[in-house]
Amino acid sequence: MQLLDGKKCADSLIAEIGKRVAGYVEGGLRKPHMTVILVGEHAPSESYVKSKITTSGLSGFESNLIRLPETIRESELLAKIRDVNDDPTTDGLIVQLPLPKHINSQNIINAIDPAKDIDGFHPANFGRMTLGQKAFRPATAYGICKLLQFYNIPIKGKHCVVIGRSNIVGKPISIMLSNDFDIGNATVTLTHIETPRELLLDETRRADIVIVAVGIPGFVTPDMVKEGVVLIDVGINRLESGKIVGDVAFDAVAPKCSWITPVPGGVGRMTVAALMINTLNAYQNNFNLA
Ligand code: NAP
């Protein structure tokens, strides 16, 4: 068993981005700029935002964090998004999810300028990605692809099973890996809560690659996978003890895997790295850079 080390891969991508940015700045351009909007006080969101801001600095970017109160009205948040959309000095915008319940998240995502949508959640980007066109790809799914690429994991022609169909992880990764992309051309099965248990087991037991994003600690057990499987654990679950674990019963399952992502230090790091790639691409688009 070998680890798919998200930190190592992310560090290498960030170093590469940093070099590119240094070159642009030497050439007289301003730095790329990422804006993050954080609504309310949600401990996990605080930590994700901190990581995004820190990593943007390591990438050579500038960034700013706009903190808004939990009680903000949807119309006020939409107005703030319009301000950032109209600001030519910002290349990428993230509205940290989840949002308070009184705000319709899809309305918010739809309001982000697709050219600044570095999360890749806007329907225009999601649609283009689905059609195999140039787009900002949803960051977690893109990060998984970059991690598989970094470790030269064969994907073309492989059978991949995705567990969980969220719009931010399960759905986009299933589309991306089945598309005719550089990192793709797998045969993909997407499973969800209505997938009968026996069918789920039939699928996961013959899968070459299993990607799990359900948010249930210990969901994937050794009896669910074959020897030599590549296992990608997207889950980030906080136990009462404060420990962070994924969706895989890691100690029991890891010996059966050829490759497996740790939690933490796996997909989470890659999500942030993919956001930086998308921000750099948004900046390059703004300045017509190759
Ligand atoms: P989510 O919105 O929490 O939804 C969970 C998905 O799992 C749903 O599609 C649900 O199906 C499915 N599901 C639930 N129980 C299932 C079961 N017994 N069998 C099969 N499918 C089942 O998903 P998410 O936002 O993708 O988050 C999943 C996990 O990934 C969470 O732990 C989250 O914190 C983590 N996450 C990590 C990152 C990262 O960067 N590492 C990024 C995003 C999320 P239905 O659609 O039918 O309800």
Coordinates of C-alpha atoms and ligand atoms in Angstrom, one line a residue:
M1 CA 0.0 0.0 0.0
Q2 CA 1.2 3.5 -0.9
L3 CA -0.1 6.8 0.2
L4 CA -1.4 9.4 -2.3
D5 CA 0.1 12.3 -0.4
G6 CA -2.0 15.3 -1.0
K7 CA 0.4 17.6 0.8
K8 CA 3.4 16.6 -1.3
C9 CA 1.4 17.0 -4.6
A10 CA -0.2 20.3 -3.5
D11 CA 3.2 21.7 -2.4
S12 CA 4.7 20.9 -5.8
L13 CA 1.8 22.5 -7.7
I14 CA 1.9 25.6 -5.4
A15 CA 5.6 26.0 -6.0
E16 CA 5.0 25.8 -9.8
I17 CA 2.3 28.4 -9.6
G18 CA 4.5 30.6 -7.4
K19 CA 7.3 30.5 -10.1
R20 CA 4.8 31.4 -12.8
V21 CA 3.4 34.3 -10.8
A22 CA 7.0 35.6 -10.0
G23 CA 7.6 35.7 -13.7
Y24 CA 4.5 37.7 -14.4
V25 CA 5.3 40.2 -11.6
E26 CA 8.8 40.6 -12.9
G27 CA 7.3 41.4 -16.3
G28 CA 5.4 44.3 -14.7
L29 CA 2.0 42.7 -14.1
R30 CA 0.1 42.9 -10.8
K31 CA -0.3 39.7 -8.7
P32 CA -3.3 37.5 -9.1
H33 CA -6.0 38.3 -6.5
M34 CA -8.5 36.0 -4.8
T35 CA -11.4 37.3 -2.8
V36 CA -13.2 35.1 -0.2
I37 CA -16.6 35.9 1.3
L38 CA -17.3 34.3 4.6
V39 CA -20.8 34.6 6.1
G40 CA -21.3 33.9 9.8
E41 CA -19.1 32.0 12.2
H42 CA -18.8 28.3 11.4
A43 CA -15.7 26.7 12.8
P44 CA -14.9 24.3 9.9
S45 CA -15.5 27.2 7.4
E46 CA -13.1 29.4 9.4
S47 CA -10.4 26.7 9.1
Y48 CA -11.0 26.1 5.4
V49 CA -10.9 29.8 4.6
K50 CA -7.7 30.2 6.6
S51 CA -6.1 27.5 4.6
K52 CA -7.2 29.1 1.3
I53 CA -5.9 32.5 2.3
T54 CA -2.5 31.1 3.5
T55 CA -2.1 29.0 0.4
S56 CA -2.9 32.0 -1.9
G57 CA 0.0 33.8 -0.2
L58 CA 2.3 30.8 -0.8
S59 CA 1.2 30.9 -4.4
G60 CA 2.3 34.5 -4.8
F61 CA -1.3 35.8 -4.9
E62 CA -2.9 38.6 -3.0
S63 CA -6.2 38.0 -1.3
N64 CA -8.8 39.6 0.9
L65 CA -11.4 38.1 3.2
I66 CA -14.8 39.8 3.4
R67 CA -16.6 38.8 6.6
L68 CA -20.3 39.2 6.7
P69 CA -22.7 38.6 9.6
E70 CA -24.8 35.5 9.9
T71 CA -28.0 37.6 9.7
I72 CA -27.2 39.2 6.4
R73 CA -30.1 39.3 3.9
E74 CA -29.7 37.4 0.7
S75 CA -30.2 40.7 -1.3
E76 CA -27.3 42.2 0.6
L77 CA -25.0 39.3 -0.1
L78 CA -26.0 39.4 -3.8
A79 CA -25.0 43.1 -3.8
K80 CA -21.6 42.3 -2.3
I81 CA -21.1 39.7 -5.0
R82 CA -21.9 42.2 -7.7
D83 CA -19.3 44.5 -6.2
V84 CA -16.6 41.9 -6.4
N85 CA -17.8 40.8 -9.9
D86 CA -17.3 44.4 -11.0
D87 CA -13.9 44.9 -9.4
P88 CA -11.2 44.5 -12.1
T89 CA -8.5 43.9 -9.5
T90 CA -10.0 40.6 -8.3
D91 CA -9.5 37.5 -10.5
G92 CA -11.2 34.8 -8.4
L93 CA -14.2 34.8 -6.0
I94 CA -15.1 32.1 -3.4
V95 CA -18.3 32.3 -1.4
Q96 CA -17.5 29.8 1.4
L97 CA -20.3 27.2 1.8
P98 CA -22.4 26.3 3.7
L99 CA -24.4 29.5 4.0
P100 CA -27.0 30.3 6.6
K101 CA -30.3 28.5 6.0
H102 CA -32.2 31.6 5.1
I103 CA -30.0 32.1 2.1
N104 CA -30.5 30.1 -1.1
S105 CA -27.0 28.9 -2.0
Q106 CA -27.9 28.3 -5.6
N107 CA -29.0 31.9 -6.0
I108 CA -25.6 33.0 -4.6
I109 CA -23.6 30.6 -6.8
N110 CA -25.6 31.8 -9.9
A111 CA -24.7 35.4 -9.1
I112 CA -20.9 34.9 -9.2
D113 CA -19.3 36.0 -12.5
P114 CA -18.5 32.7 -14.3
A115 CA -15.1 34.3 -15.2
K116 CA -14.3 34.6 -11.5
D117 CA -15.9 31.3 -10.3
I118 CA -12.8 29.5 -9.2
D119 CA -14.8 27.0 -7.2
G120 CA -16.3 25.9 -10.6
F121 CA -19.8 25.7 -9.2
H122 CA -21.6 28.1 -11.5
P123 CA -23.9 26.4 -14.0
A124 CA -22.0 27.9 -16.9
N125 CA -18.8 26.3 -15.7
F126 CA -20.4 23.1 -14.6
G127 CA -22.2 22.9 -18.0
R128 CA -19.1 23.6 -20.0
M129 CA -17.1 21.0 -18.0
T130 CA -19.8 18.5 -18.6
L131 CA -19.7 19.1 -22.3
G132 CA -15.9 18.7 -22.2
Q133 CA -15.3 22.4 -22.9
K134 CA -12.8 24.7 -21.3
A135 CA -14.1 25.7 -17.8
F136 CA -13.2 26.2 -14.2
R137 CA -13.6 22.7 -12.9
P138 CA -15.1 22.1 -9.5
A139 CA -12.1 22.3 -7.2
T140 CA -12.3 19.1 -5.1
A141 CA -12.9 17.0 -8.2
Y142 CA -10.2 18.7 -10.1
G143 CA -7.9 18.3 -7.1
I144 CA -8.5 14.5 -7.1
C145 CA -7.7 14.4 -10.9
K146 CA -4.4 16.3 -10.3
L147 CA -3.5 13.9 -7.4
L148 CA -4.1 10.8 -9.6
Q149 CA -2.1 12.4 -12.4
F150 CA 0.8 13.3 -10.0
Y151 CA 1.2 9.7 -9.0
N152 CA 0.7 8.4 -12.5
I153 CA -2.3 6.3 -11.5
P154 CA -3.8 4.8 -14.7
I155 CA -7.4 6.0 -15.3
K156 CA -8.1 5.4 -19.0
G157 CA -10.2 2.3 -19.4
K158 CA -10.4 1.7 -15.6
H159 CA -13.6 1.0 -13.7
C160 CA -14.3 3.7 -11.2
V161 CA -17.1 3.8 -8.6
V162 CA -18.1 7.1 -7.0
I163 CA -20.1 6.9 -3.7
G164 CA -22.1 10.1 -3.1
R165 CA -23.6 12.4 -5.7
S166 CA -23.2 15.9 -4.3
N167 CA -23.0 18.8 -6.8
I168 CA -19.6 19.8 -5.4
V169 CA -17.9 16.4 -5.3
G170 CA -19.6 13.1 -6.4
K171 CA -21.4 14.4 -9.5
P172 CA -18.5 16.4 -11.0
I173 CA -15.8 13.8 -10.4
S174 CA -18.0 11.1 -12.0
I175 CA -18.4 13.4 -15.1
M176 CA -14.8 14.4 -15.2
L177 CA -13.4 10.9 -15.0
S178 CA -15.8 9.6 -17.6
N179 CA -15.1 12.5 -20.0
D180 CA -12.6 12.4 -22.8
F181 CA -10.2 14.5 -20.7
D182 CA -6.4 14.0 -20.3
I183 CA -7.2 12.7 -16.8
G184 CA -10.3 10.7 -17.7
N185 CA -11.7 8.1 -20.0
A186 CA -12.7 5.8 -17.2
T187 CA -15.9 3.8 -17.0
V188 CA -17.7 5.3 -14.1
T189 CA -20.6 4.2 -11.8
L190 CA -22.2 6.9 -9.6
T191 CA -23.9 5.6 -6.5
H192 CA -26.0 7.4 -3.9
I193 CA -28.3 6.8 -1.0
E194 CA -31.0 5.1 -3.1
T195 CA -28.4 2.6 -4.5
P196 CA -29.4 -0.8 -3.0
R197 CA -26.7 -2.1 -0.7
E198 CA -26.1 -5.3 -2.8
L199 CA -25.7 -3.3 -6.0
L200 CA -23.3 -0.9 -4.2
L201 CA -21.2 -3.9 -3.0
D202 CA -21.3 -5.5 -6.5
E203 CA -19.9 -2.3 -7.9
T204 CA -17.3 -1.4 -5.3
R205 CA -16.0 -5.0 -5.1
R206 CA -15.0 -5.0 -8.8
A207 CA -13.9 -1.3 -9.0
D208 CA -10.3 -0.4 -9.8
I209 CA -10.8 3.1 -8.3
V210 CA -13.3 3.9 -5.5
I211 CA -14.0 7.5 -4.6
V212 CA -16.1 8.1 -1.5
A213 CA -17.8 11.4 -0.5
V214 CA -20.6 10.6 1.8
G215 CA -19.6 12.3 5.1
I216 CA -20.0 9.1 7.2
P217 CA -16.9 7.9 9.2
G218 CA -15.9 4.3 8.5
F219 CA -18.4 4.0 5.6
V220 CA -15.9 2.0 3.4
T221 CA -14.9 -1.3 5.0
P222 CA -12.4 -3.9 3.8
D223 CA -15.2 -6.3 2.6
M224 CA -16.3 -3.6 0.1
V225 CA -13.2 -3.4 -2.0
K226 CA -10.9 -5.7 -4.0
E227 CA -7.2 -6.2 -3.4
G228 CA -5.2 -3.5 -5.2
V229 CA -7.9 -0.9 -5.3
V230 CA -7.1 2.8 -5.5
L231 CA -9.1 4.5 -2.8
I232 CA -9.8 8.2 -2.7
D233 CA -11.4 9.3 0.6
V234 CA -13.0 12.8 0.3
G235 CA -14.8 12.7 3.6
I236 CA -13.8 15.2 6.3
N237 CA -15.6 14.2 9.5
R238 CA -15.0 15.7 13.0
L239 CA -15.4 13.1 15.8
E240 CA -16.5 14.2 19.2
S241 CA -12.9 13.8 20.3
G242 CA -11.9 16.5 17.8
K243 CA -10.1 14.0 15.6
I244 CA -10.6 14.4 11.9
V245 CA -11.4 11.2 9.9
G246 CA -12.5 10.4 6.4
D247 CA -15.2 8.1 5.1
V248 CA -12.9 5.1 5.0
A249 CA -12.1 2.8 7.9
F250 CA -8.5 3.6 7.1
D251 CA -6.5 1.1 9.3
A252 CA -8.6 -1.9 8.2
V253 CA -8.9 -1.0 4.5
A254 CA -5.5 0.4 3.7
P255 CA -3.7 -3.0 3.6
K256 CA -6.0 -4.0 0.7
C257 CA -5.2 -0.9 -1.4
S258 CA -2.5 -0.3 -3.9
W259 CA -2.9 3.4 -3.2
I260 CA -5.0 5.3 -0.7
T261 CA -5.4 9.0 0.4
P262 CA -4.9 9.8 4.1
V263 CA -7.3 12.1 6.0
P264 CA -6.1 14.7 6.7
G265 CA -3.4 15.3 4.2
G266 CA -5.1 13.9 1.1
V267 CA -8.0 15.4 -0.9
G268 CA -8.4 18.4 1.4
R269 CA -5.0 19.8 0.4
M270 CA -5.7 19.1 -3.2
T271 CA -9.0 21.1 -3.1
V272 CA -7.1 24.2 -2.1
A273 CA -4.4 23.6 -4.7
A274 CA -7.0 23.2 -7.4
L275 CA -8.5 26.6 -6.3
M276 CA -5.1 28.1 -6.8
I277 CA -4.8 26.6 -10.3
N278 CA -8.2 28.0 -11.1
T279 CA -7.3 31.5 -9.8
L280 CA -4.1 31.5 -11.8
N281 CA -6.2 30.5 -14.9
A282 CA -8.7 33.3 -14.2
Y283 CA -5.8 35.8 -14.0
Q284 CA -4.2 34.5 -17.2
N285 CA -7.5 34.9 -18.9
N286 CA -7.7 38.5 -17.7
F287 CA -4.3 39.3 -19.1
N288 CA -4.6 37.1 -22.2
L289 CA -1.6 35.1 -21.0
A290 CA -1.0 31.6 -22.4
Ligands
NAP1 P1 -23.1 15.8 0.9 O1 -23.7 17.0 0.3 O2 -22.8 15.8 2.4 O3 -23.9 14.6 0.4 C1 -23.5 13.2 0.7 C2 -23.7 12.4 -0.4 O4 -23.6 11.0 0.0 C3 -25.2 12.5 -1.0 O5 -25.1 12.5 -2.4 C4 -25.8 11.2 -0.5 O6 -26.8 10.7 -1.3 C5 -24.7 10.3 -0.4 N1 -24.9 9.2 0.6 C6 -25.3 9.3 1.9 N2 -25.4 8.1 2.4 C7 -25.1 7.2 1.5 C8 -25.1 5.8 1.4 N3 -25.4 5.1 2.5 N4 -24.8 5.2 0.3 C9 -24.4 5.9 -0.8 N5 -24.5 7.3 -0.9 C10 -24.8 7.9 0.3 O7 -21.7 15.5 0.2 P2 -20.3 16.3 0.0 O8 -20.6 17.8 0.2 O9 -19.8 15.8 -1.2 O10 -19.5 15.9 1.3 C11 -19.2 14.5 1.5 C12 -18.0 14.5 2.5 O11 -16.9 15.0 1.8 C13 -18.2 15.3 3.8 O12 -17.5 14.6 4.8 C14 -17.5 16.6 3.5 O13 -17.0 17.2 4.6 C15 -16.4 16.1 2.6 N6 -15.8 17.1 1.7 C16 -14.5 17.2 1.6 C17 -13.9 18.0 0.7 C18 -12.4 18.1 0.7 O14 -11.8 19.0 0.2 N7 -11.7 17.0 1.1 C19 -14.6 18.9 -0.1 C20 -16.0 18.8 0.0 C21 -16.6 17.9 0.9 P3 -28.2 11.5 -1.7 O15 -27.8 12.6 -2.7 O16 -29.1 10.5 -2.2 O17 -28.6 12.1 -0.4

